[in-house]
Short mmCIF file of C-alpha atoms and ligand atoms in Angstrom, two decimals:
data_model
loop_
_atom_site.label_atom_id
_atom_site.label_comp_id
_atom_site.label_asym_id
_atom_site.label_seq_id
_atom_site.Cartn_x
_atom_site.Cartn_y
_atom_site.Cartn_z
CA UNK A 154 0.00 0.00 0.00
CA UNK A 155 1.22 3.53 -0.80
CA UNK A 156 2.55 5.49 2.15
CA UNK A 157 2.87 9.24 2.56
CA UNK A 158 4.40 11.48 5.19
CA UNK A 159 2.31 14.48 6.07
CA UNK A 160 2.86 17.50 8.26
CA UNK A 161 1.63 16.81 11.85
CA UNK A 162 -0.69 19.83 11.48
CA UNK A 163 -2.52 18.05 8.65
CA UNK A 164 -3.19 15.00 10.81
CA UNK A 165 -6.65 15.56 12.29
CA UNK A 166 -8.68 13.40 14.67
CA UNK A 167 -10.93 11.99 11.96
CA UNK A 168 -9.42 13.12 8.67
CA UNK A 169 -6.04 13.88 7.14
CA UNK A 170 -5.07 16.23 4.36
CA UNK A 171 -2.28 15.47 1.88
CA UNK A 172 -1.02 18.47 -0.07
CA UNK A 173 1.65 19.56 -2.56
CA UNK A 174 3.63 17.11 -4.64
CA UNK A 175 2.19 14.12 -2.77
CA UNK A 176 -1.36 15.15 -3.71
CA UNK A 177 -0.33 15.30 -7.35
CA UNK A 178 1.38 11.92 -6.99
CA UNK A 179 -1.79 10.33 -5.60
CA UNK A 180 -4.04 11.77 -8.32
CA UNK A 181 -1.88 11.87 -11.43
CA UNK A 182 0.83 9.25 -10.95
CA UNK A 183 -0.96 6.57 -8.90
CA UNK A 184 -4.34 7.46 -10.44
CA UNK A 185 -5.99 6.79 -7.10
CA UNK A 186 -9.75 7.25 -6.70
CA UNK A 187 -12.03 8.03 -3.76
CA UNK A 188 -12.36 4.97 -1.48
CA UNK A 189 -8.79 3.86 -2.25
CA UNK A 190 -6.77 3.25 0.89
CA UNK A 191 -3.41 4.70 1.90
CA UNK A 192 -1.18 4.78 4.93
CA UNK A 193 -0.16 8.19 6.25
CA UNK A 194 2.39 9.01 8.89
CA UNK A 195 3.30 12.30 10.55
CA UNK A 196 6.93 11.18 10.57
CA UNK A 197 7.10 11.41 14.37
CA UNK A 198 4.60 9.23 16.18
CA UNK A 199 1.25 8.87 14.44
CA UNK A 200 0.42 6.51 11.62
CA UNK A 201 -3.02 5.63 10.21
CA UNK A 202 -4.81 3.63 7.56
CA UNK A 203 -7.01 6.09 5.65
CA UNK A 204 -9.58 6.05 2.87
CA UNK A 205 -9.56 8.78 0.25
CA UNK A 206 -12.72 10.92 0.26
CA UNK A 207 -11.78 13.67 -2.18
CA UNK A 208 -9.04 14.26 -4.74
CA UNK A 209 -8.23 17.76 -5.95
CA UNK A 210 -5.16 18.91 -7.87
CA UNK A 211 -3.39 20.26 -4.79
CA UNK A 212 -5.11 18.49 -1.94
CA UNK A 213 -6.28 14.99 -1.16
CA UNK A 214 -8.59 14.50 1.81
CA UNK A 215 -8.94 11.13 3.50
CA UNK A 216 -10.89 9.64 6.39
CA UNK A 217 -9.02 7.82 9.14
CA UNK A 218 -10.13 4.18 9.29
CA UNK A 219 -7.68 2.95 11.87
CA UNK A 220 -4.80 4.34 13.90
CA UNK A 221 -1.78 2.10 13.41
CA UNK A 222 1.09 1.23 15.65
CA UNK A 223 4.08 3.10 14.20
CA UNK A 224 6.45 0.39 13.04
CA UNK A 225 9.38 -0.22 10.79
CA UNK A 226 11.85 1.59 13.01
CA UNK A 227 14.98 -0.21 14.21
CA UNK A 228 15.85 -0.12 17.92
CA UNK A 229 19.45 0.71 17.08
CA UNK A 230 19.30 4.42 16.25
CA UNK A 231 22.22 4.81 13.86
CA UNK A 232 23.59 8.18 12.78
CA UNK A 233 25.74 8.08 9.67
CA UNK A 234 28.43 10.72 10.14
CA UNK A 235 29.74 11.12 6.61
CA UNK A 236 32.70 13.24 5.60
CA UNK A 237 31.19 15.27 2.75
CA UNK A 238 31.89 13.31 -0.44
CA UNK A 239 32.38 14.72 -3.94
CA UNK A 240 29.60 15.31 -6.47
CA UNK A 241 26.16 14.00 -5.57
CA UNK A 242 27.39 10.97 -3.63
CA UNK A 243 25.86 12.27 -0.39
CA UNK A 244 22.47 11.82 -2.07
CA UNK A 245 23.22 8.16 -2.66
CA UNK A 246 24.35 7.74 0.95
CA UNK A 247 21.13 9.35 2.23
CA UNK A 248 18.86 7.35 -0.07
CA UNK A 249 20.41 3.94 0.54
CA UNK A 250 21.08 4.32 4.26
CA UNK A 251 17.49 5.52 4.78
CA UNK A 252 16.26 2.31 3.13
CA UNK A 253 18.54 0.20 5.32
CA UNK A 254 17.42 1.96 8.51
CA UNK A 255 19.60 4.98 9.44
CA UNK A 256 18.05 7.29 12.04
CA UNK A 257 19.93 10.43 10.98
CA UNK A 258 22.80 11.86 8.95
CA UNK A 259 25.57 14.14 10.10
CA UNK A 260 27.78 15.47 7.28
CA UNK A 261 31.16 16.75 8.45
CA UNK A 262 34.42 18.24 7.20
CA UNK A 263 37.78 16.58 7.77
CA UNK A 264 41.34 17.28 6.66
CA UNK A 265 41.08 15.43 3.36
CA UNK A 266 37.51 16.48 2.53
CA UNK A 267 37.73 17.63 -1.09
CA UNK A 268 34.43 19.48 -1.26
CA UNK A 269 34.57 23.14 -0.36
CA UNK A 270 31.83 24.02 2.08
CA UNK A 271 29.71 26.81 0.63
CA UNK A 272 27.15 28.16 3.13
CA UNK A 273 25.30 30.00 0.29
CA UNK A 274 24.44 26.69 -1.34
CA UNK A 275 23.65 25.10 2.00
CA UNK A 276 19.93 25.76 2.20
CA UNK A 277 19.17 24.48 -1.29
CA UNK A 278 21.24 21.39 -0.73
CA UNK A 279 19.67 20.60 2.64
CA UNK A 280 16.17 20.94 1.13
CA UNK A 281 17.16 18.46 -1.59
CA UNK A 282 18.69 16.02 0.92
CA UNK A 283 15.53 16.16 3.08
CA UNK A 284 13.37 15.41 0.03
CA UNK A 285 15.53 12.39 -0.80
CA UNK A 286 15.26 11.15 2.81
CA UNK A 287 11.46 11.60 2.80
CA UNK A 288 10.99 9.75 -0.48
CA UNK A 289 13.31 6.92 0.53
CA UNK A 290 11.54 6.61 3.91
CA UNK A 291 8.14 6.38 2.17
CA UNK A 292 9.41 3.83 -0.29
CA UNK A 293 10.99 1.75 2.48
CA UNK A 294 7.83 1.84 4.66
CA UNK A 295 9.60 3.66 7.47
CA UNK A 296 7.58 5.41 10.18
CA UNK A 297 10.09 8.21 10.58
CA UNK A 298 11.99 10.40 8.19
CA UNK A 299 15.68 10.37 9.13
CA UNK A 300 16.91 13.77 10.30
CA UNK A 301 19.61 15.49 8.27
CA UNK A 302 21.77 17.63 10.48
CA UNK A 303 23.56 20.68 9.12
CA UNK A 304 27.20 19.95 8.17
CA UNK A 305 29.68 20.44 11.02
CA UNK A 306 33.39 21.25 11.09
CA UNK A 307 35.82 18.65 12.47
CA UNK A 308 35.68 20.04 16.04
CA UNK A 309 31.88 19.95 15.82
CA UNK A 310 32.01 16.24 15.08
CA UNK A 311 34.30 15.58 18.06
CA UNK A 312 31.97 17.60 20.30
CA UNK A 313 28.98 15.47 19.31
CA UNK A 314 30.48 12.07 20.18
CA UNK A 315 29.39 12.09 23.88
CA UNK A 316 25.74 12.25 22.74
CA UNK A 317 25.97 8.61 21.62
CA UNK A 318 25.99 5.31 23.51
CA UNK A 319 28.56 4.06 21.01
CA UNK A 320 30.63 5.93 18.44
CA UNK A 321 32.51 3.89 15.82
CA UNK A 322 34.94 5.17 13.26
CA UNK A 323 35.36 3.06 10.12
CA UNK A 324 39.07 2.76 9.58
CA UNK A 325 40.52 0.62 6.82
CA UNK A 326 43.79 0.12 8.76
CA UNK A 327 41.94 -1.40 11.71
CA UNK A 328 42.38 -5.14 11.34
CA UNK A 329 41.65 -6.29 14.88
CA UNK A 330 38.30 -4.94 15.91
CA UNK A 331 35.10 -5.42 13.96
CA UNK A 332 31.58 -4.13 14.49
CA UNK A 333 30.40 -7.40 16.00
CA UNK A 334 32.90 -7.03 18.88
CA UNK A 335 31.96 -3.47 19.76
CA UNK A 336 28.23 -4.12 19.49
CA UNK A 337 28.26 -7.04 21.96
CA UNK A 338 27.83 -4.98 25.16
CA UNK A 339 24.72 -3.37 23.64
CA UNK A 340 23.02 -6.59 22.51
CA UNK A 341 21.40 -7.16 25.92
CA UNK A 342 20.05 -3.60 26.11
CA UNK A 343 18.59 -3.91 22.63
CA UNK A 344 17.13 -7.29 23.57
CA UNK A 345 15.25 -5.62 26.43
CA UNK A 346 13.76 -3.18 23.94
CA UNK A 347 15.89 -0.21 24.99
CA UNK A 348 16.93 2.10 22.19
CA UNK A 349 20.66 2.51 21.66
CA UNK A 350 22.20 5.49 19.88
CA UNK A 351 25.13 4.60 17.65
CA UNK A 352 27.27 6.93 15.53
CA UNK A 353 29.20 5.57 12.55
CA UNK A 354 31.89 7.91 11.18
CA UNK A 355 33.09 7.44 7.60
CA UNK A 356 36.07 9.27 6.13
CA UNK A 357 36.31 11.08 2.77
CA UNK A 358 37.71 9.70 -0.51
CA UNK A 359 41.26 10.15 0.78
CA UNK A 360 40.46 8.61 4.18
CA UNK A 361 41.10 9.89 7.72
CA UNK A 362 44.58 10.98 8.76
CA UNK A 363 46.21 9.04 11.61
CA UNK A 364 45.96 12.15 13.73
CA UNK A 365 42.21 12.33 13.14
CA UNK A 366 41.80 8.71 14.21
CA UNK A 367 43.75 9.50 17.40
CA UNK A 368 41.51 12.51 18.08
CA UNK A 369 38.33 10.52 17.50
CA UNK A 370 39.55 7.78 19.83
CA UNK A 371 40.49 10.35 22.47
CA UNK A 372 36.93 11.69 22.20
CA UNK A 373 35.55 8.21 22.91
CA UNK A 374 35.18 6.58 19.49
CA UNK A 375 36.30 3.03 18.76
CA UNK A 376 37.80 2.16 15.39
CA UNK A 377 36.36 -0.73 13.42
CA UNK A 378 37.44 -2.49 10.25
CA UNK A 379 35.05 -3.57 7.51
CA UNK A 380 37.23 -6.27 6.01
CA UNK A 381 40.34 -6.38 3.87
CA UNK A 382 38.73 -4.67 0.91
CA UNK A 383 38.89 -0.89 0.63
CA UNK A 384 35.39 0.45 0.17
CA UNK A 385 34.53 3.74 -1.44
CA UNK A 386 33.43 6.42 0.97
CA UNK A 387 29.80 6.15 -0.19
CA UNK A 388 29.83 2.35 0.29
CA UNK A 389 31.38 2.20 3.78
CA UNK A 390 28.38 3.68 5.65
CA UNK A 391 25.93 1.35 3.89
CA UNK A 392 28.11 -1.67 4.70
CA UNK A 393 28.57 -0.70 8.36
CA UNK A 394 24.88 0.08 8.80
CA UNK A 395 23.90 -3.26 7.25
CA UNK A 396 26.22 -5.06 9.69
CA UNK A 397 24.67 -3.20 12.65
CA UNK A 398 21.14 -4.02 11.48
CA UNK A 399 22.09 -7.66 11.07
CA UNK A 400 23.86 -7.93 14.42
CA UNK A 401 20.94 -6.28 16.21
CA UNK A 402 18.40 -8.67 14.70
CA UNK A 403 16.74 -6.23 12.32
CA UNK A 404 17.18 -8.22 9.14
CA UNK A 405 14.68 -10.99 9.69
CA UNK A 406 11.87 -9.75 11.90
CA UNK A 407 8.58 -8.85 10.35
N1 SAH B 740 42.09 6.49 0.72
C1 SAH B 740 42.07 5.38 1.54
C2 SAH B 740 40.68 4.76 1.65
C3 SAH B 740 39.61 5.67 1.98
S1 SAH B 740 38.08 4.88 1.82
C4 SAH B 740 42.97 4.37 0.89
O1 SAH B 740 43.04 4.36 -0.33
O2 SAH B 740 43.57 3.60 1.63
C5 SAH B 740 36.98 6.07 2.49
C6 SAH B 740 36.47 5.76 3.87
O3 SAH B 740 35.70 4.57 3.85
C7 SAH B 740 37.52 5.54 4.93
O4 SAH B 740 37.95 6.75 5.53
C8 SAH B 740 36.79 4.65 5.93
O5 SAH B 740 36.04 5.42 6.84
C9 SAH B 740 35.88 3.83 5.05
N2 SAH B 740 36.42 2.51 4.69
C10 SAH B 740 36.68 2.05 3.43
N3 SAH B 740 37.12 0.77 3.46
C11 SAH B 740 37.12 0.40 4.76
C12 SAH B 740 37.46 -0.82 5.45
N4 SAH B 740 37.90 -1.88 4.81
N5 SAH B 740 37.34 -0.84 6.80
C13 SAH B 740 36.89 0.23 7.47
N6 SAH B 740 36.58 1.40 6.89
C14 SAH B 740 36.67 1.49 5.55
#
């Protein structure tokens, strides 16, 4: 069934209103008709099965049939901290990691980041990234749209590490420790249904410097290897996230 995220203000007690591009999508692309059913979510807490009552060009109105238990969200809340990659690779990271189950994204700058940070382009880019996250979350039947935090400088990344229960840095020269080892202490907490916040830091095309790894470790991060193969920056986050989802039992449950 098609799913749409709507603004919490458009989520009434008995009816919901779907506006903008989504309304056009329902009418023109899906060719839905009154009485067709959809699932809507406010992206925070509420989710409902609804039946379309009226379709206009810019607004679709629907009656709530049943409030649903918000589902589809992993208990491991993973933030992908991605050193800003070149071109439009960040879009790929956001799209794919949203499908796999990332809770949020934190782009950051590091010594070998190639992309020049341009605050003038920031707003437009963030709007585009949020749209990609929303569409991927709808497609993947998520209940929440992952948050996209504004890019931070290196010191900003270090300052954020204490906010997490576990911070991992993917480091291709780390051959001892893997994700499975560092996740073990959290398995019991996740088993009890407690949410765990995990940050996964991925370096840029040229990787992290040794000094950066030392600084991350001093700030509380643990370095993990993802095997003997060197992954591209846009692949590393997806691979690490998939491992976390697997190790925390999110890959088989329905
Ligand atoms: N330039 C480096 C590789 C950088 S890969 C080199 O050629 O050696 C870009 C980022 O992906 C790295 O900073 C790291 O965070 C992650 N990464 C890639 N392969 C990895 C691996 N095998 N183990 C852990 N992290 C990896």
